[in-house]
């Protein structure tokens, strides 16, 4: 019986038999000889199958195979898909698998059909046809194309039939486009041809038929290939299918290679940033974010973390972030609406990246959110003024309550576009506030001294937003302070009325500072009054007040104001 499963003939042949340990030096000549031998063996199916099976497969198929990456539990398993795709014909012969020999077509006369020992009426032929829904509507072959620098290619064959599925074959084989199309067309044709078979009952004189032989009925012109031969009573039961037809070579274009530019892997640049709480409540732990970029080709970078002197694990930076450095000073402004006066020039770490404009609707939806120094901001205009150099303007400043950082900018501030897919969070216990977190990059393009960035942990993710609109006024013999509460849940201000409550008690800490020292108090409301006699200052002197929200784990940054008594 014909089979294309070479694993049946390769039982016990392990992959280890396909490898040899070669030492360099005096063995170079032997190595070269083995390489030449292996190349010659693998140029066609004949050598490939003979070498894989240790001579158990004698295949007469000269079709070339430029390259094949075999993998599997055995050589037989590894090559089965390739043999099936190419339709290599093999049958049993004295304990080996061999190609059918070249024999003439056997003519079956009409009087030999329908033979039966009991003289019962038997049909001359029985046609067996598989339903079309069991056959593929199209067949796609995935391979590797040497004309496109060994990139993955695909060839597809379809016949416009009524099949119900698309079959896809993925093989680690190297083929030219024309050869791949020939294989795909042939495999598709075989799948449709194998569904049609004829059953014959012949007299004992035909006992010499063997699988793989060609037969032809006297009444038809097409040939059939014997697939199985068995003895039933005194009749020879033969099952055959249409003989294969030569698939003509068809034009096939390999397509255009998608080549990666030959760019070196640059030195890694790291950024460690602290963000305010980005959710509806302060974080339960101190959280920093790590971002990385470089000036060349990007490859994943392993980053080692140290908290103080203690190891804090490592992270893999798989995506490049958009980071850079400020080359001009951003003015200390924090308007409640757009800042149309200020601008800042940013040089990106990678000149191939770019920054885009965003309209006001996109900004309201969160577009172009970035951190510069410690201030979160959004930019509506990004004007390119040089290679990797952008002037950012039309700014929304102090996002998420970071207006306190608008007065801390300097030339050289780290810039990072907020992209959760490219940034890795580093979560530390609240007790780590006040310690230093150090990140060291171990990238392919990094040489000693390795890129290192260090940041003092201030616990910004633990802080609630500071109060706003703090005002001080005298009312008779009292100093009255009032402010507006801000909440983690009120940034969108959807209803335009009030601010939703935070999920923790509303408490404020007040510090009044004057020439007489500091007075500390707390309030549960958005206002407080102090008698003039209580204040740490006298008439005509300045009193400064700082109001902070008391959060679950940390105080907010203070809102400040001053007044002359």
PDB file of C-alpha atoms in Angstrom, residues 256-534:
ATOM      1  CA  UNK A 256       9.657  42.818  -2.950  1.00  0.00           C
ATOM      2  CA  UNK A 257      11.750  42.236   0.133  1.00  0.00           C
ATOM      3  CA  UNK A 258      10.910  44.296   3.188  1.00  0.00           C
ATOM      4  CA  UNK A 259      14.473  44.957   4.213  1.00  0.00           C
ATOM      5  CA  UNK A 260      15.379  46.418   7.565  1.00  0.00           C
ATOM      6  CA  UNK A 261      17.824  49.308   7.280  1.00  0.00           C
ATOM      7  CA  UNK A 262      21.372  48.498   8.255  1.00  0.00           C
ATOM      8  CA  UNK A 263      21.475  50.632  11.387  1.00  0.00           C
ATOM      9  CA  UNK A 264      23.571  49.973  14.463  1.00  0.00           C
ATOM     10  CA  UNK A 265      21.995  49.408  17.846  1.00  0.00           C
ATOM     11  CA  UNK A 266      22.488  52.621  19.776  1.00  0.00           C
ATOM     12  CA  UNK A 267      23.288  53.206  23.424  1.00  0.00           C
ATOM     13  CA  UNK A 268      20.249  53.043  25.692  1.00  0.00           C
ATOM     14  CA  UNK A 269      18.817  56.179  27.266  1.00  0.00           C
ATOM     15  CA  UNK A 270      16.678  55.680  30.378  1.00  0.00           C
ATOM     16  CA  UNK A 271      14.055  57.819  32.084  1.00  0.00           C
ATOM     17  CA  UNK A 272      12.706  57.245  35.605  1.00  0.00           C
ATOM     18  CA  UNK A 273       9.623  59.330  36.247  1.00  0.00           C
ATOM     19  CA  UNK A 274       7.048  59.725  39.000  1.00  0.00           C
ATOM     20  CA  UNK A 275       3.477  60.437  38.013  1.00  0.00           C
ATOM     21  CA  UNK A 276       0.600  61.625  40.170  1.00  0.00           C
ATOM     22  CA  UNK A 277      -2.217  59.125  40.710  1.00  0.00           C
ATOM     23  CA  UNK A 278      -3.773  58.467  37.300  1.00  0.00           C
ATOM     24  CA  UNK A 279      -6.857  56.728  38.673  1.00  0.00           C
ATOM     25  CA  UNK A 280      -9.732  57.603  41.005  1.00  0.00           C
ATOM     26  CA  UNK A 281      -7.685  57.344  44.230  1.00  0.00           C
ATOM     27  CA  UNK A 282      -4.100  57.594  45.432  1.00  0.00           C
ATOM     28  CA  UNK A 283      -1.993  54.510  44.829  1.00  0.00           C
ATOM     29  CA  UNK A 284      -1.489  52.078  47.690  1.00  0.00           C
ATOM     30  CA  UNK A 285       2.246  51.922  47.020  1.00  0.00           C
ATOM     31  CA  UNK A 286       4.958  54.144  45.621  1.00  0.00           C
ATOM     32  CA  UNK A 287       4.979  53.714  41.845  1.00  0.00           C
ATOM     33  CA  UNK A 288       7.573  54.961  39.396  1.00  0.00           C
ATOM     34  CA  UNK A 289       7.681  54.440  35.641  1.00  0.00           C
ATOM     35  CA  UNK A 290      10.641  53.381  33.545  1.00  0.00           C
ATOM     36  CA  UNK A 291      11.033  54.309  29.881  1.00  0.00           C
ATOM     37  CA  UNK A 292      13.870  53.662  27.443  1.00  0.00           C
ATOM     38  CA  UNK A 293      14.973  54.723  23.978  1.00  0.00           C
ATOM     39  CA  UNK A 294      18.113  54.947  21.871  1.00  0.00           C
ATOM     40  CA  UNK A 295      19.449  56.651  18.778  1.00  0.00           C
ATOM     41  CA  UNK A 296      19.783  53.513  16.619  1.00  0.00           C
ATOM     42  CA  UNK A 297      18.016  50.257  15.874  1.00  0.00           C
ATOM     43  CA  UNK A 298      15.842  49.178  18.764  1.00  0.00           C
ATOM     44  CA  UNK A 299      16.193  45.830  20.466  1.00  0.00           C
ATOM     45  CA  UNK A 300      14.658  44.807  23.815  1.00  0.00           C
ATOM     46  CA  UNK A 301      16.733  45.978  26.768  1.00  0.00           C
ATOM     47  CA  UNK A 302      17.114  44.324  30.165  1.00  0.00           C
ATOM     48  CA  UNK A 303      17.150  46.861  33.000  1.00  0.00           C
ATOM     49  CA  UNK A 304      18.444  46.083  36.496  1.00  0.00           C
ATOM     50  CA  UNK A 305      16.773  47.918  39.393  1.00  0.00           C
ATOM     51  CA  UNK A 306      18.224  48.745  42.802  1.00  0.00           C
ATOM     52  CA  UNK A 307      16.345  50.408  45.676  1.00  0.00           C
ATOM     53  CA  UNK A 308      19.020  51.952  47.834  1.00  0.00           C
ATOM     54  CA  UNK A 309      21.460  49.073  48.256  1.00  0.00           C
ATOM     55  CA  UNK A 310      18.834  46.363  47.877  1.00  0.00           C
ATOM     56  CA  UNK A 311      18.134  44.645  44.530  1.00  0.00           C
ATOM     57  CA  UNK A 312      14.636  45.456  43.261  1.00  0.00           C
ATOM     58  CA  UNK A 313      14.433  42.984  40.393  1.00  0.00           C
ATOM     59  CA  UNK A 314      14.702  43.622  36.686  1.00  0.00           C
ATOM     60  CA  UNK A 315      12.400  44.480  33.805  1.00  0.00           C
ATOM     61  CA  UNK A 316      12.556  43.979  30.054  1.00  0.00           C
ATOM     62  CA  UNK A 317      11.923  47.078  27.979  1.00  0.00           C
ATOM     63  CA  UNK A 318      10.372  45.610  24.846  1.00  0.00           C
ATOM     64  CA  UNK A 319       9.150  48.839  23.249  1.00  0.00           C
ATOM     65  CA  UNK A 320      10.921  52.116  22.646  1.00  0.00           C
ATOM     66  CA  UNK A 321       9.380  55.138  24.338  1.00  0.00           C
ATOM     67  CA  UNK A 322       9.422  58.695  23.008  1.00  0.00           C
ATOM     68  CA  UNK A 323      11.817  60.445  25.353  1.00  0.00           C
ATOM     69  CA  UNK A 324      14.020  63.489  24.977  1.00  0.00           C
ATOM     70  CA  UNK A 325      15.562  66.511  26.663  1.00  0.00           C
ATOM     71  CA  UNK A 326      14.515  70.147  26.973  1.00  0.00           C
ATOM     72  CA  UNK A 327      16.861  72.494  25.120  1.00  0.00           C
ATOM     73  CA  UNK A 328      15.095  75.643  26.279  1.00  0.00           C
ATOM     74  CA  UNK A 329      13.536  76.822  29.526  1.00  0.00           C
ATOM     75  CA  UNK A 330       9.769  76.481  29.906  1.00  0.00           C
ATOM     76  CA  UNK A 331       8.295  79.547  31.596  1.00  0.00           C
ATOM     77  CA  UNK A 332       6.831  79.235  35.090  1.00  0.00           C
ATOM     78  CA  UNK A 333       3.154  79.603  34.254  1.00  0.00           C
ATOM     79  CA  UNK A 334       0.102  77.635  35.246  1.00  0.00           C
ATOM     80  CA  UNK A 335      -2.983  79.181  33.629  1.00  0.00           C
ATOM     81  CA  UNK A 336      -6.313  77.383  34.128  1.00  0.00           C
ATOM     82  CA  UNK A 337      -6.778  77.336  30.326  1.00  0.00           C
ATOM     83  CA  UNK A 338      -4.399  77.102  27.370  1.00  0.00           C
ATOM     84  CA  UNK A 339      -0.944  78.586  27.750  1.00  0.00           C
ATOM     85  CA  UNK A 340      -0.521  80.393  24.435  1.00  0.00           C
ATOM     86  CA  UNK A 341       2.559  82.327  25.585  1.00  0.00           C
ATOM     87  CA  UNK A 342       5.022  79.635  26.610  1.00  0.00           C
ATOM     88  CA  UNK A 343       6.850  77.161  24.403  1.00  0.00           C
ATOM     89  CA  UNK A 344       9.695  74.705  24.865  1.00  0.00           C
ATOM     90  CA  UNK A 345      12.136  73.036  22.463  1.00  0.00           C
ATOM     91  CA  UNK A 346      12.587  69.287  22.865  1.00  0.00           C
ATOM     92  CA  UNK A 347      15.326  67.142  21.327  1.00  0.00           C
ATOM     93  CA  UNK A 348      14.210  63.501  20.991  1.00  0.00           C
ATOM     94  CA  UNK A 349      16.620  60.713  21.827  1.00  0.00           C
ATOM     95  CA  UNK A 350      15.808  59.056  18.504  1.00  0.00           C
ATOM     96  CA  UNK A 351      15.722  61.359  15.493  1.00  0.00           C
ATOM     97  CA  UNK A 352      13.493  58.934  13.600  1.00  0.00           C
ATOM     98  CA  UNK A 353      10.610  59.455  16.003  1.00  0.00           C
ATOM     99  CA  UNK A 354       8.228  62.359  15.712  1.00  0.00           C
ATOM    100  CA  UNK A 355       5.651  64.382  17.616  1.00  0.00           C
ATOM    101  CA  UNK A 356       2.272  65.285  16.121  1.00  0.00           C
ATOM    102  CA  UNK A 357      -0.208  68.112  16.472  1.00  0.00           C
ATOM    103  CA  UNK A 358      -3.542  67.575  18.226  1.00  0.00           C
ATOM    104  CA  UNK A 359      -6.720  69.635  18.030  1.00  0.00           C
ATOM    105  CA  UNK A 360      -8.581  70.776  21.134  1.00  0.00           C
ATOM    106  CA  UNK A 361     -11.035  67.881  21.036  1.00  0.00           C
ATOM    107  CA  UNK A 362      -8.155  65.390  20.943  1.00  0.00           C
ATOM    108  CA  UNK A 363      -6.479  67.192  23.841  1.00  0.00           C
ATOM    109  CA  UNK A 364      -9.649  66.968  25.887  1.00  0.00           C
ATOM    110  CA  UNK A 365      -9.630  63.232  25.174  1.00  0.00           C
ATOM    111  CA  UNK A 366      -6.076  62.957  26.568  1.00  0.00           C
ATOM    112  CA  UNK A 367      -3.885  63.195  23.459  1.00  0.00           C
ATOM    113  CA  UNK A 368      -0.237  64.294  23.604  1.00  0.00           C
ATOM    114  CA  UNK A 369       0.107  63.855  27.346  1.00  0.00           C
ATOM    115  CA  UNK A 370       3.747  64.147  28.382  1.00  0.00           C
ATOM    116  CA  UNK A 371       5.870  64.856  31.419  1.00  0.00           C
ATOM    117  CA  UNK A 372       8.578  67.499  31.374  1.00  0.00           C
ATOM    118  CA  UNK A 373      10.622  67.517  34.531  1.00  0.00           C
ATOM    119  CA  UNK A 374       7.888  66.879  37.096  1.00  0.00           C
ATOM    120  CA  UNK A 375       5.052  68.693  35.307  1.00  0.00           C
ATOM    121  CA  UNK A 376       2.412  66.843  33.336  1.00  0.00           C
ATOM    122  CA  UNK A 377       1.337  68.819  30.305  1.00  0.00           C
ATOM    123  CA  UNK A 378      -0.325  68.454  26.932  1.00  0.00           C
ATOM    124  CA  UNK A 379       0.752  70.137  23.707  1.00  0.00           C
ATOM    125  CA  UNK A 380      -1.447  71.020  20.772  1.00  0.00           C
ATOM    126  CA  UNK A 381       1.285  72.084  18.363  1.00  0.00           C
ATOM    127  CA  UNK A 382       4.566  70.296  17.634  1.00  0.00           C
ATOM    128  CA  UNK A 383       6.642  72.266  15.132  1.00  0.00           C
ATOM    129  CA  UNK A 384       9.696  70.464  13.808  1.00  0.00           C
ATOM    130  CA  UNK A 385      12.643  72.847  13.769  1.00  0.00           C
ATOM    131  CA  UNK A 386      15.393  70.326  13.069  1.00  0.00           C
ATOM    132  CA  UNK A 387      16.228  66.629  12.966  1.00  0.00           C
ATOM    133  CA  UNK A 388      14.560  65.216  16.081  1.00  0.00           C
ATOM    134  CA  UNK A 389      14.013  68.782  17.343  1.00  0.00           C
ATOM    135  CA  UNK A 390      10.487  70.080  18.099  1.00  0.00           C
ATOM    136  CA  UNK A 391       9.011  73.296  19.484  1.00  0.00           C
ATOM    137  CA  UNK A 392       5.953  72.508  21.625  1.00  0.00           C
ATOM    138  CA  UNK A 393       3.272  75.158  22.158  1.00  0.00           C
ATOM    139  CA  UNK A 394      -0.492  75.601  22.707  1.00  0.00           C
ATOM    140  CA  UNK A 395       0.016  73.952  26.087  1.00  0.00           C
ATOM    141  CA  UNK A 396      -2.272  72.683  28.797  1.00  0.00           C
ATOM    142  CA  UNK A 397      -0.163  72.997  31.942  1.00  0.00           C
ATOM    143  CA  UNK A 398      -0.189  71.345  35.354  1.00  0.00           C
ATOM    144  CA  UNK A 399      -2.317  68.347  34.425  1.00  0.00           C
ATOM    145  CA  UNK A 400      -3.441  66.093  37.281  1.00  0.00           C
ATOM    146  CA  UNK A 401      -2.498  68.690  39.873  1.00  0.00           C
ATOM    147  CA  UNK A 402       1.163  69.114  38.862  1.00  0.00           C
ATOM    148  CA  UNK A 403       1.031  72.927  38.582  1.00  0.00           C
ATOM    149  CA  UNK A 404       3.384  73.024  41.592  1.00  0.00           C
ATOM    150  CA  UNK A 405       6.171  71.822  39.263  1.00  0.00           C
ATOM    151  CA  UNK A 406       5.705  74.620  36.708  1.00  0.00           C
ATOM    152  CA  UNK A 407       8.230  76.769  38.590  1.00  0.00           C
ATOM    153  CA  UNK A 408      10.902  74.053  38.777  1.00  0.00           C
ATOM    154  CA  UNK A 409      11.840  73.741  35.098  1.00  0.00           C
ATOM    155  CA  UNK A 410      15.410  73.925  33.834  1.00  0.00           C
ATOM    156  CA  UNK A 411      17.262  73.370  30.593  1.00  0.00           C
ATOM    157  CA  UNK A 412      17.979  69.644  30.361  1.00  0.00           C
ATOM    158  CA  UNK A 413      14.679  68.520  31.897  1.00  0.00           C
ATOM    159  CA  UNK A 414      13.741  64.975  30.903  1.00  0.00           C
ATOM    160  CA  UNK A 415      10.807  64.752  28.490  1.00  0.00           C
ATOM    161  CA  UNK A 416       8.711  61.590  28.058  1.00  0.00           C
ATOM    162  CA  UNK A 417       5.530  61.073  26.087  1.00  0.00           C
ATOM    163  CA  UNK A 418       3.102  59.109  28.262  1.00  0.00           C
ATOM    164  CA  UNK A 419       2.530  55.724  26.599  1.00  0.00           C
ATOM    165  CA  UNK A 420       1.479  52.904  28.909  1.00  0.00           C
ATOM    166  CA  UNK A 421       2.495  50.326  26.297  1.00  0.00           C
ATOM    167  CA  UNK A 422       6.112  51.563  26.260  1.00  0.00           C
ATOM    168  CA  UNK A 423       6.526  52.355  29.974  1.00  0.00           C
ATOM    169  CA  UNK A 424       7.063  49.810  32.717  1.00  0.00           C
ATOM    170  CA  UNK A 425       5.687  50.483  36.212  1.00  0.00           C
ATOM    171  CA  UNK A 426       7.996  49.862  39.158  1.00  0.00           C
ATOM    172  CA  UNK A 427       5.993  49.312  42.336  1.00  0.00           C
ATOM    173  CA  UNK A 428       7.694  49.799  45.706  1.00  0.00           C
ATOM    174  CA  UNK A 429       6.384  49.777  49.286  1.00  0.00           C
ATOM    175  CA  UNK A 430       5.355  53.142  50.808  1.00  0.00           C
ATOM    176  CA  UNK A 431       8.339  52.878  53.150  1.00  0.00           C
ATOM    177  CA  UNK A 432      10.682  53.323  50.195  1.00  0.00           C
ATOM    178  CA  UNK A 433       9.821  57.045  49.995  1.00  0.00           C
ATOM    179  CA  UNK A 434      13.005  58.974  50.628  1.00  0.00           C
ATOM    180  CA  UNK A 435      15.290  56.291  49.181  1.00  0.00           C
ATOM    181  CA  UNK A 436      16.889  56.284  45.731  1.00  0.00           C
ATOM    182  CA  UNK A 437      15.860  53.982  42.882  1.00  0.00           C
ATOM    183  CA  UNK A 438      18.634  53.174  40.404  1.00  0.00           C
ATOM    184  CA  UNK A 439      18.098  51.659  36.948  1.00  0.00           C
ATOM    185  CA  UNK A 440      20.989  50.188  34.933  1.00  0.00           C
ATOM    186  CA  UNK A 441      20.536  49.215  31.279  1.00  0.00           C
ATOM    187  CA  UNK A 442      22.117  46.061  29.855  1.00  0.00           C
ATOM    188  CA  UNK A 443      21.313  46.486  26.165  1.00  0.00           C
ATOM    189  CA  UNK A 444      23.098  45.022  23.162  1.00  0.00           C
ATOM    190  CA  UNK A 445      24.483  48.439  22.261  1.00  0.00           C
ATOM    191  CA  UNK A 446      25.548  49.346  25.795  1.00  0.00           C
ATOM    192  CA  UNK A 447      29.219  49.285  26.702  1.00  0.00           C
ATOM    193  CA  UNK A 448      30.944  50.248  29.929  1.00  0.00           C
ATOM    194  CA  UNK A 449      30.144  52.447  31.652  1.00  0.00           C
ATOM    195  CA  UNK A 450      26.571  51.158  31.395  1.00  0.00           C
ATOM    196  CA  UNK A 451      23.704  53.664  31.155  1.00  0.00           C
ATOM    197  CA  UNK A 452      22.463  54.454  34.671  1.00  0.00           C
ATOM    198  CA  UNK A 453      19.682  56.720  35.932  1.00  0.00           C
ATOM    199  CA  UNK A 454      18.896  57.432  39.585  1.00  0.00           C
ATOM    200  CA  UNK A 455      15.866  59.117  41.136  1.00  0.00           C
ATOM    201  CA  UNK A 456      14.941  60.022  44.687  1.00  0.00           C
ATOM    202  CA  UNK A 457      11.527  58.538  45.454  1.00  0.00           C
ATOM    203  CA  UNK A 458       9.138  61.280  46.623  1.00  0.00           C
ATOM    204  CA  UNK A 459       5.944  59.212  46.571  1.00  0.00           C
ATOM    205  CA  UNK A 460       4.006  61.333  44.058  1.00  0.00           C
ATOM    206  CA  UNK A 461       1.646  58.415  43.382  1.00  0.00           C
ATOM    207  CA  UNK A 462       0.635  58.456  47.072  1.00  0.00           C
ATOM    208  CA  UNK A 463      -0.367  62.135  47.148  1.00  0.00           C
ATOM    209  CA  UNK A 464      -3.882  63.507  46.668  1.00  0.00           C
ATOM    210  CA  UNK A 465      -4.225  66.660  44.525  1.00  0.00           C
ATOM    211  CA  UNK A 466      -3.601  69.935  46.301  1.00  0.00           C
ATOM    212  CA  UNK A 467      -6.435  72.410  47.054  1.00  0.00           C
ATOM    213  CA  UNK A 468      -6.874  75.315  44.648  1.00  0.00           C
ATOM    214  CA  UNK A 469      -7.963  78.980  44.766  1.00  0.00           C
ATOM    215  CA  UNK A 470      -6.639  79.621  48.269  1.00  0.00           C
ATOM    216  CA  UNK A 471      -7.560  83.133  49.444  1.00  0.00           C
ATOM    217  CA  UNK A 472      -6.824  85.029  52.676  1.00  0.00           C
ATOM    218  CA  UNK A 473      -8.768  88.048  53.994  1.00  0.00           C
ATOM    219  CA  UNK A 474      -9.225  89.962  57.213  1.00  0.00           C
ATOM    220  CA  UNK A 475     -12.659  90.009  58.757  1.00  0.00           C
ATOM    221  CA  UNK A 476     -12.574  92.319  61.769  1.00  0.00           C
ATOM    222  CA  UNK A 477     -10.298  90.723  64.320  1.00  0.00           C
ATOM    223  CA  UNK A 478     -10.029  87.430  62.394  1.00  0.00           C
ATOM    224  CA  UNK A 479      -8.068  86.057  59.454  1.00  0.00           C
ATOM    225  CA  UNK A 480     -10.337  84.005  57.200  1.00  0.00           C
ATOM    226  CA  UNK A 481      -8.943  81.442  54.743  1.00  0.00           C
ATOM    227  CA  UNK A 482     -10.963  79.642  52.062  1.00  0.00           C
ATOM    228  CA  UNK A 483     -10.045  77.262  49.233  1.00  0.00           C
ATOM    229  CA  UNK A 484     -11.569  74.853  46.740  1.00  0.00           C
ATOM    230  CA  UNK A 485     -11.320  71.119  47.165  1.00  0.00           C
ATOM    231  CA  UNK A 486      -9.985  68.994  44.307  1.00  0.00           C
ATOM    232  CA  UNK A 487     -10.719  65.309  43.892  1.00  0.00           C
ATOM    233  CA  UNK A 488      -9.197  62.389  41.988  1.00  0.00           C
ATOM    234  CA  UNK A 489     -12.655  61.863  40.490  1.00  0.00           C
ATOM    235  CA  UNK A 490     -13.244  65.384  39.331  1.00  0.00           C
ATOM    236  CA  UNK A 491     -10.747  65.956  36.522  1.00  0.00           C
ATOM    237  CA  UNK A 492     -13.285  65.589  33.718  1.00  0.00           C
ATOM    238  CA  UNK A 493     -15.922  67.707  35.545  1.00  0.00           C
ATOM    239  CA  UNK A 494     -18.644  66.098  33.464  1.00  0.00           C
ATOM    240  CA  UNK A 495     -21.686  67.592  35.274  1.00  0.00           C
ATOM    241  CA  UNK A 496     -20.142  71.082  35.542  1.00  0.00           C
ATOM    242  CA  UNK A 497     -21.576  71.452  39.073  1.00  0.00           C
ATOM    243  CA  UNK A 498     -19.666  69.865  41.926  1.00  0.00           C
ATOM    244  CA  UNK A 499     -16.636  67.738  42.582  1.00  0.00           C
ATOM    245  CA  UNK A 500     -17.186  64.069  43.516  1.00  0.00           C
ATOM    246  CA  UNK A 501     -15.962  62.998  46.917  1.00  0.00           C
ATOM    247  CA  UNK A 502     -12.695  61.142  47.267  1.00  0.00           C
ATOM    248  CA  UNK A 503     -12.822  57.655  48.800  1.00  0.00           C
ATOM    249  CA  UNK A 504     -11.169  58.892  52.017  1.00  0.00           C
ATOM    250  CA  UNK A 505     -12.160  61.452  54.715  1.00  0.00           C
ATOM    251  CA  UNK A 506     -11.802  65.116  53.800  1.00  0.00           C
ATOM    252  CA  UNK A 507      -9.163  66.642  56.064  1.00  0.00           C
ATOM    253  CA  UNK A 508      -6.865  69.627  55.497  1.00  0.00           C
ATOM    254  CA  UNK A 509      -3.634  70.568  57.225  1.00  0.00           C
ATOM    255  CA  UNK A 510      -2.926  74.283  57.566  1.00  0.00           C
ATOM    256  CA  UNK A 511       0.456  75.847  58.288  1.00  0.00           C
ATOM    257  CA  UNK A 512       0.689  79.595  58.990  1.00  0.00           C
ATOM    258  CA  UNK A 513       4.199  80.998  59.042  1.00  0.00           C
ATOM    259  CA  UNK A 514       5.307  84.419  60.202  1.00  0.00           C
ATOM    260  CA  UNK A 515       8.044  86.170  62.145  1.00  0.00           C
ATOM    261  CA  UNK A 516       6.764  84.547  65.326  1.00  0.00           C
ATOM    262  CA  UNK A 517       7.142  80.954  64.032  1.00  0.00           C
ATOM    263  CA  UNK A 518       4.649  78.464  62.600  1.00  0.00           C
ATOM    264  CA  UNK A 519       1.086  77.644  63.594  1.00  0.00           C
ATOM    265  CA  UNK A 520      -0.259  74.230  62.495  1.00  0.00           C
ATOM    266  CA  UNK A 521      -3.943  73.384  62.454  1.00  0.00           C
ATOM    267  CA  UNK A 522      -6.380  71.029  60.757  1.00  0.00           C
ATOM    268  CA  UNK A 523      -9.805  71.567  59.258  1.00  0.00           C
ATOM    269  CA  UNK A 524     -12.557  69.309  57.946  1.00  0.00           C
ATOM    270  CA  UNK A 525     -14.046  72.107  55.789  1.00  0.00           C
ATOM    271  CA  UNK A 526     -12.806  74.215  52.905  1.00  0.00           C
ATOM    272  CA  UNK A 527     -12.383  77.250  55.157  1.00  0.00           C
ATOM    273  CA  UNK A 528     -10.850  78.258  58.472  1.00  0.00           C
ATOM    274  CA  UNK A 529     -10.739  81.364  60.683  1.00  0.00           C
ATOM    275  CA  UNK A 530      -8.044  82.488  63.125  1.00  0.00           C
ATOM    276  CA  UNK A 531      -8.044  85.260  65.643  1.00  0.00           C
ATOM    277  CA  UNK A 532      -5.348  87.876  65.024  1.00  0.00           C
ATOM    278  CA  UNK A 533      -3.954  87.180  68.460  1.00  0.00           C
ATOM    279  CA  UNK A 534      -3.325  83.539  67.494  1.00  0.00           C
TER     280      UNK A 534
END
